[in-house]
Amino acid sequence: MNILSIQSAVAYGHVGNAGAVFPLQRLGHEVWPVHTVNFSNHTAYDTVRGREFSAAQVADVILGIEELGVFGEIDVVLSGYQGGHEIAEVITDTVARVRQVNPNAVYSCDPVMGNAVFGRFVAEEIPELMRSLVVPAADILTPNQWELGVLTGRQGTDLATTLAAVESLRQAGPRAVLVTSVQRPDRPAGTVEMLAVDDRGAWIVRTPHVPRKFVGTGDVAAALFTGHYVSNGDAADALARTASSMFDLITATDEAGSEELKLVESQEYYVRPRMQFEVERV
């Protein structure tokens, strides 16, 4: 499978393309990374150097790929953080052009906007941009539970509200939705869940919660789920594999005392996930 991944990039650490590309490659997929920024490290550090590329520069790289005559070979367009209207237009225009030559191509979007711990960390206009332009173009959407609430206006964390929010999102465009960092009020203490929904149904999986926040986990989870789901069309299996790999990646990082994901050291967990968590249909 060929995946065009349009995301940020860092030299140190694993966020954006630096978190998504390697796991997908270990799953056997060909990934064509297009970087929207090239930073020394992610922006949660006290210092960061590098540059953000303009929408025109990103579009130029994508045009170069198109001029090679290989757009028809793209199976998936994957995107992450989108910093403004211009880059969002470049991405959605790219999706449209790819679909002109390959109608079966899938667009998977991770609508990066924030989380329940830190709130919104993107510009004020990004949520409406996601709702109006990006969500309708997507086939797969991978928000965390907080982002799901922002996109739909349904802020409750109980299962019924979360499922209703997912359905309202699916009516707007995406056929499959993965919700990460699901924290139902009635879940067992010390756990966290992930929810996947498509036309065949809805499934949830529960894992122990590692009480540390690592930057880049959403990028990796979105990549893994996309790779599995587009390959086999089975949301429950893709959910089980993603949850297993992510838990072992996060646990390995925590046990190492690292601030950055142990992405390379955990590669066997992507290729051979232990499948240690039961997926329940809801």
Short mmCIF file of C-alpha atoms in Angstrom, two decimals:
data_model
loop_
_atom_site.label_atom_id
_atom_site.label_comp_id
_atom_site.label_asym_id
_atom_site.label_seq_id
_atom_site.Cartn_x
_atom_site.Cartn_y
_atom_site.Cartn_z
CA MET A 1 0.00 0.00 0.00
CA ASN A 2 1.28 3.49 -0.89
CA ILE A 3 0.60 6.24 1.63
CA LEU A 4 1.13 9.97 1.02
CA SER A 5 1.66 11.38 4.52
CA ILE A 6 1.40 15.17 4.81
CA GLN A 7 2.49 16.14 8.33
CA SER A 8 5.04 18.02 10.40
CA ALA A 9 8.54 16.65 10.91
CA VAL A 10 11.10 16.90 13.71
CA ALA A 11 14.75 15.83 13.84
CA TYR A 12 14.65 14.86 17.52
CA GLY A 13 11.74 12.83 18.83
CA HIS A 14 8.73 11.28 17.20
CA VAL A 15 5.79 13.49 16.27
CA GLY A 16 4.02 14.02 12.96
CA ASN A 17 5.78 12.20 10.15
CA ALA A 18 8.60 11.35 12.55
CA GLY A 19 6.03 9.29 14.47
CA ALA A 20 3.88 7.97 11.64
CA VAL A 21 6.25 6.93 8.87
CA PHE A 22 8.37 4.26 10.59
CA PRO A 23 5.51 2.19 12.09
CA LEU A 24 3.77 2.18 8.70
CA GLN A 25 6.98 1.08 7.01
CA ARG A 26 7.40 -1.73 9.53
CA LEU A 27 3.90 -2.87 8.61
CA GLY A 28 5.12 -3.16 5.03
CA HIS A 29 3.66 0.01 3.55
CA GLU A 30 5.43 2.41 1.21
CA VAL A 31 5.21 5.92 2.70
CA TRP A 32 5.84 9.15 0.80
CA PRO A 33 6.33 11.82 3.50
CA VAL A 34 5.64 15.47 2.70
CA HIS A 35 6.65 17.76 5.56
CA THR A 36 4.68 20.86 6.54
CA VAL A 37 7.36 21.95 9.02
CA ASN A 38 10.95 20.92 9.68
CA PHE A 39 11.74 21.58 13.32
CA SER A 40 14.56 20.49 15.60
CA ASN A 41 12.00 19.10 18.09
CA HIS A 42 8.35 19.46 19.06
CA THR A 43 7.14 22.75 20.47
CA ALA A 44 6.57 21.60 24.06
CA TYR A 45 10.28 22.07 24.68
CA ASP A 46 11.62 25.41 25.91
CA THR A 47 13.48 25.93 22.62
CA VAL A 48 12.74 24.92 19.06
CA ARG A 49 14.46 25.77 15.80
CA GLY A 50 13.64 25.20 12.17
CA ARG A 51 11.04 26.48 9.79
CA GLU A 52 7.41 26.13 8.87
CA PHE A 53 6.85 25.66 5.16
CA SER A 54 4.33 27.82 3.37
CA ALA A 55 1.29 26.24 1.76
CA ALA A 56 2.83 27.06 -1.63
CA GLN A 57 6.02 25.19 -0.76
CA VAL A 58 4.09 22.13 0.42
CA ALA A 59 1.93 22.27 -2.71
CA ASP A 60 5.04 22.45 -4.87
CA VAL A 61 6.45 19.23 -3.40
CA ILE A 62 3.12 17.49 -3.95
CA LEU A 63 2.98 18.82 -7.52
CA GLY A 64 6.40 17.31 -8.13
CA ILE A 65 5.08 13.92 -7.05
CA GLU A 66 2.05 14.35 -9.30
CA GLU A 67 4.26 15.22 -12.27
CA LEU A 68 5.96 11.85 -11.89
CA GLY A 69 2.63 10.30 -12.91
CA VAL A 70 2.27 8.29 -9.71
CA PHE A 71 -0.84 9.85 -8.14
CA GLY A 72 -2.84 6.86 -9.35
CA GLU A 73 -0.66 4.62 -7.20
CA ILE A 74 -1.59 6.40 -3.96
CA ASP A 75 -3.90 4.27 -1.81
CA VAL A 76 -4.09 6.58 1.20
CA VAL A 77 -3.56 10.27 1.93
CA LEU A 78 -2.79 10.71 5.63
CA SER A 79 -2.70 14.10 7.36
CA GLY A 80 -2.13 15.35 10.88
CA TYR A 81 -1.77 18.84 12.33
CA GLN A 82 -3.03 21.55 9.97
CA GLY A 83 -2.01 25.03 11.00
CA GLY A 84 -4.39 27.11 8.92
CA HIS A 85 -6.79 27.47 6.03
CA GLU A 86 -4.16 27.52 3.27
CA ILE A 87 -2.51 24.24 4.21
CA ALA A 88 -5.92 22.61 4.73
CA GLU A 89 -6.87 23.66 1.21
CA VAL A 90 -3.65 22.16 -0.16
CA ILE A 91 -4.39 18.86 1.56
CA THR A 92 -8.04 18.62 0.52
CA ASP A 93 -7.16 19.69 -3.03
CA THR A 94 -4.51 16.95 -3.11
CA VAL A 95 -7.09 14.41 -1.95
CA ALA A 96 -9.44 15.49 -4.74
CA ARG A 97 -6.70 15.23 -7.40
CA VAL A 98 -5.62 11.82 -6.18
CA ARG A 99 -9.22 10.60 -6.29
CA GLN A 100 -9.53 11.78 -9.90
CA VAL A 101 -6.99 9.17 -10.96
CA ASN A 102 -7.70 6.63 -8.21
CA PRO A 103 -11.35 6.81 -7.06
CA ASN A 104 -10.63 4.15 -4.43
CA ALA A 105 -8.03 6.27 -2.64
CA VAL A 106 -8.76 6.89 1.04
CA TYR A 107 -8.22 10.10 3.01
CA SER A 108 -7.41 9.56 6.69
CA CYS A 109 -7.29 12.68 8.85
CA ASP A 110 -6.09 13.08 12.41
CA PRO A 111 -7.84 16.36 13.38
CA VAL A 112 -5.17 17.61 15.77
CA MET A 113 -6.57 20.43 17.92
CA GLY A 114 -5.87 19.65 21.58
CA ASN A 115 -6.73 17.25 24.38
CA ALA A 116 -8.53 17.00 27.70
CA VAL A 117 -5.39 17.81 29.69
CA PHE A 118 -4.18 20.95 27.89
CA GLY A 119 -7.30 22.07 26.02
CA ARG A 120 -7.03 23.67 22.59
CA PHE A 121 -3.47 24.28 21.40
CA VAL A 122 -4.23 25.38 17.84
CA ALA A 123 -5.47 28.69 16.46
CA GLU A 124 -9.05 29.65 17.28
CA GLU A 125 -10.26 29.20 13.71
CA ILE A 126 -9.01 25.59 13.32
CA PRO A 127 -12.06 23.76 14.76
CA GLU A 128 -14.44 25.45 12.30
CA LEU A 129 -11.96 24.84 9.49
CA MET A 130 -11.96 21.15 10.37
CA ARG A 131 -15.75 21.00 10.48
CA SER A 132 -16.39 22.87 7.24
CA LEU A 133 -13.54 21.78 4.95
CA VAL A 134 -11.62 18.79 6.24
CA VAL A 135 -14.16 16.47 7.89
CA PRO A 136 -16.44 16.29 4.81
CA ALA A 137 -13.46 15.21 2.68
CA ALA A 138 -12.26 12.47 5.04
CA ASP A 139 -12.97 8.74 4.84
CA ILE A 140 -11.32 8.00 8.19
CA LEU A 141 -11.14 10.40 11.14
CA THR A 142 -9.10 9.75 14.30
CA PRO A 143 -9.92 12.37 16.98
CA ASN A 144 -9.34 11.95 20.67
CA GLN A 145 -12.46 12.21 22.83
CA TRP A 146 -11.90 15.89 23.54
CA GLU A 147 -11.48 16.69 19.83
CA LEU A 148 -14.63 14.69 19.08
CA GLY A 149 -16.55 16.94 21.45
CA VAL A 150 -15.13 20.09 19.89
CA LEU A 151 -15.99 18.93 16.37
CA THR A 152 -19.56 17.95 17.21
CA GLY A 153 -20.51 20.17 20.16
CA ARG A 154 -21.28 17.06 22.23
CA GLN A 155 -19.04 17.36 25.28
CA GLY A 156 -20.29 14.46 27.42
CA THR A 157 -17.90 11.57 28.08
CA ASP A 158 -20.44 8.81 28.72
CA LEU A 159 -20.68 6.10 26.07
CA ALA A 160 -24.08 7.13 24.72
CA THR A 161 -22.95 10.72 24.13
CA THR A 162 -19.68 9.59 22.58
CA LEU A 163 -21.46 7.22 20.19
CA ALA A 164 -23.96 9.92 19.24
CA ALA A 165 -21.11 12.34 18.56
CA VAL A 166 -19.39 9.77 16.37
CA GLU A 167 -22.57 9.21 14.36
CA SER A 168 -23.04 12.93 13.80
CA LEU A 169 -19.44 13.06 12.59
CA ARG A 170 -19.97 10.10 10.25
CA GLN A 171 -23.03 11.78 8.77
CA ALA A 172 -20.76 14.69 7.81
CA GLY A 173 -18.42 12.52 5.75
CA PRO A 174 -16.08 9.95 7.33
CA ARG A 175 -17.24 6.35 7.12
CA ALA A 176 -14.87 5.19 9.87
CA VAL A 177 -13.98 6.98 13.11
CA LEU A 178 -11.40 6.02 15.71
CA VAL A 179 -11.75 7.82 19.06
CA THR A 180 -8.69 7.71 21.30
CA SER A 181 -8.32 8.65 24.99
CA VAL A 182 -11.92 7.68 25.76
CA GLN A 183 -12.56 8.20 29.47
CA ARG A 184 -16.06 7.11 30.37
CA PRO A 185 -17.13 8.02 33.91
CA ASP A 186 -18.10 4.40 34.61
CA ARG A 187 -14.91 2.76 33.37
CA PRO A 188 -12.79 0.83 35.89
CA ALA A 189 -10.22 2.96 37.70
CA GLY A 190 -6.80 3.07 36.10
CA THR A 191 -8.01 2.33 32.58
CA VAL A 192 -8.49 4.16 29.30
CA GLU A 193 -10.38 3.11 26.18
CA MET A 194 -10.41 3.44 22.40
CA LEU A 195 -13.55 3.28 20.25
CA ALA A 196 -13.86 2.42 16.55
CA VAL A 197 -17.04 2.83 14.50
CA ASP A 198 -17.81 2.14 10.85
CA ASP A 199 -20.79 0.94 8.79
CA ARG A 200 -20.53 -2.54 10.31
CA GLY A 201 -20.82 -1.43 13.93
CA ALA A 202 -19.01 -0.01 16.95
CA TRP A 203 -16.30 -1.60 19.08
CA ILE A 204 -14.46 -0.54 22.23
CA VAL A 205 -11.26 -1.77 23.83
CA ARG A 206 -9.96 -1.06 27.34
CA THR A 207 -6.30 -0.97 28.39
CA PRO A 208 -4.49 -0.03 31.59
CA HIS A 209 -3.79 3.69 31.73
CA VAL A 210 -0.15 4.76 31.96
CA PRO A 211 -0.35 8.02 33.95
CA ARG A 212 2.08 10.01 31.79
CA LYS A 213 1.45 12.14 28.71
CA PHE A 214 3.74 11.57 25.75
CA VAL A 215 3.75 13.82 22.71
CA GLY A 216 3.17 11.96 19.45
CA THR A 217 0.99 9.08 20.62
CA GLY A 218 -1.97 10.33 18.59
CA ASP A 219 0.17 10.50 15.43
CA VAL A 220 1.31 6.91 15.89
CA ALA A 221 -2.18 5.60 16.73
CA ALA A 222 -3.70 7.31 13.68
CA ALA A 223 -1.03 5.81 11.42
CA LEU A 224 -1.36 2.29 12.83
CA PHE A 225 -5.16 2.25 12.70
CA THR A 226 -5.15 3.64 9.16
CA GLY A 227 -2.63 1.06 7.99
CA HIS A 228 -4.56 -1.84 9.49
CA TYR A 229 -8.05 -0.66 8.58
CA VAL A 230 -7.36 0.19 4.95
CA SER A 231 -5.53 -3.12 4.55
CA ASN A 232 -8.27 -5.39 5.89
CA GLY A 233 -11.46 -3.31 6.25
CA ASP A 234 -12.02 -4.79 9.72
CA ALA A 235 -12.48 -2.04 12.31
CA ALA A 236 -12.52 -4.42 15.28
CA ASP A 237 -9.25 -6.08 14.22
CA ALA A 238 -7.62 -2.73 13.42
CA LEU A 239 -8.71 -1.46 16.85
CA ALA A 240 -7.31 -4.51 18.65
CA ARG A 241 -3.97 -4.28 16.85
CA THR A 242 -3.66 -0.54 17.40
CA ALA A 243 -4.53 -0.75 21.10
CA SER A 244 -2.04 -3.57 21.66
CA SER A 245 0.81 -1.80 19.86
CA MET A 246 0.13 1.55 21.52
CA PHE A 247 -0.03 0.11 25.03
CA ASP A 248 3.29 -1.68 24.61
CA LEU A 249 4.90 1.40 23.01
CA ILE A 250 3.74 3.66 25.86
CA THR A 251 4.73 1.10 28.51
CA ALA A 252 8.20 0.68 27.02
CA THR A 253 8.64 4.46 26.93
CA ASP A 254 7.49 4.85 30.52
CA GLU A 255 9.69 2.05 31.82
CA ALA A 256 12.69 3.60 30.06
CA GLY A 257 12.01 6.90 31.82
CA SER A 258 12.09 8.62 28.44
CA GLU A 259 10.38 11.86 27.52
CA GLU A 260 10.29 10.80 23.86
CA LEU A 261 8.50 7.74 22.51
CA LYS A 262 10.66 4.61 22.19
CA LEU A 263 9.37 4.26 18.66
CA VAL A 264 12.23 2.32 17.08
CA GLU A 265 12.84 0.07 20.08
CA SER A 266 9.15 -0.93 20.07
CA GLN A 267 8.97 -1.91 16.40
CA GLU A 268 8.18 -5.58 17.02
CA TYR A 269 4.98 -4.50 18.75
CA TYR A 270 3.74 -3.05 15.44
CA VAL A 271 4.64 -6.07 13.35
CA ARG A 272 3.51 -8.69 15.86
CA PRO A 273 1.05 -7.07 18.30
CA ARG A 274 0.35 -9.26 21.30
CA MET A 275 -3.45 -8.82 20.93
CA GLN A 276 -3.74 -8.92 24.72
CA PHE A 277 -6.91 -6.82 25.03
CA GLU A 278 -10.43 -7.96 24.25
CA VAL A 279 -12.45 -5.86 21.83
CA GLU A 280 -16.13 -5.56 22.80
CA ARG A 281 -18.97 -4.74 20.44
CA VAL A 282 -21.19 -1.92 21.75
#
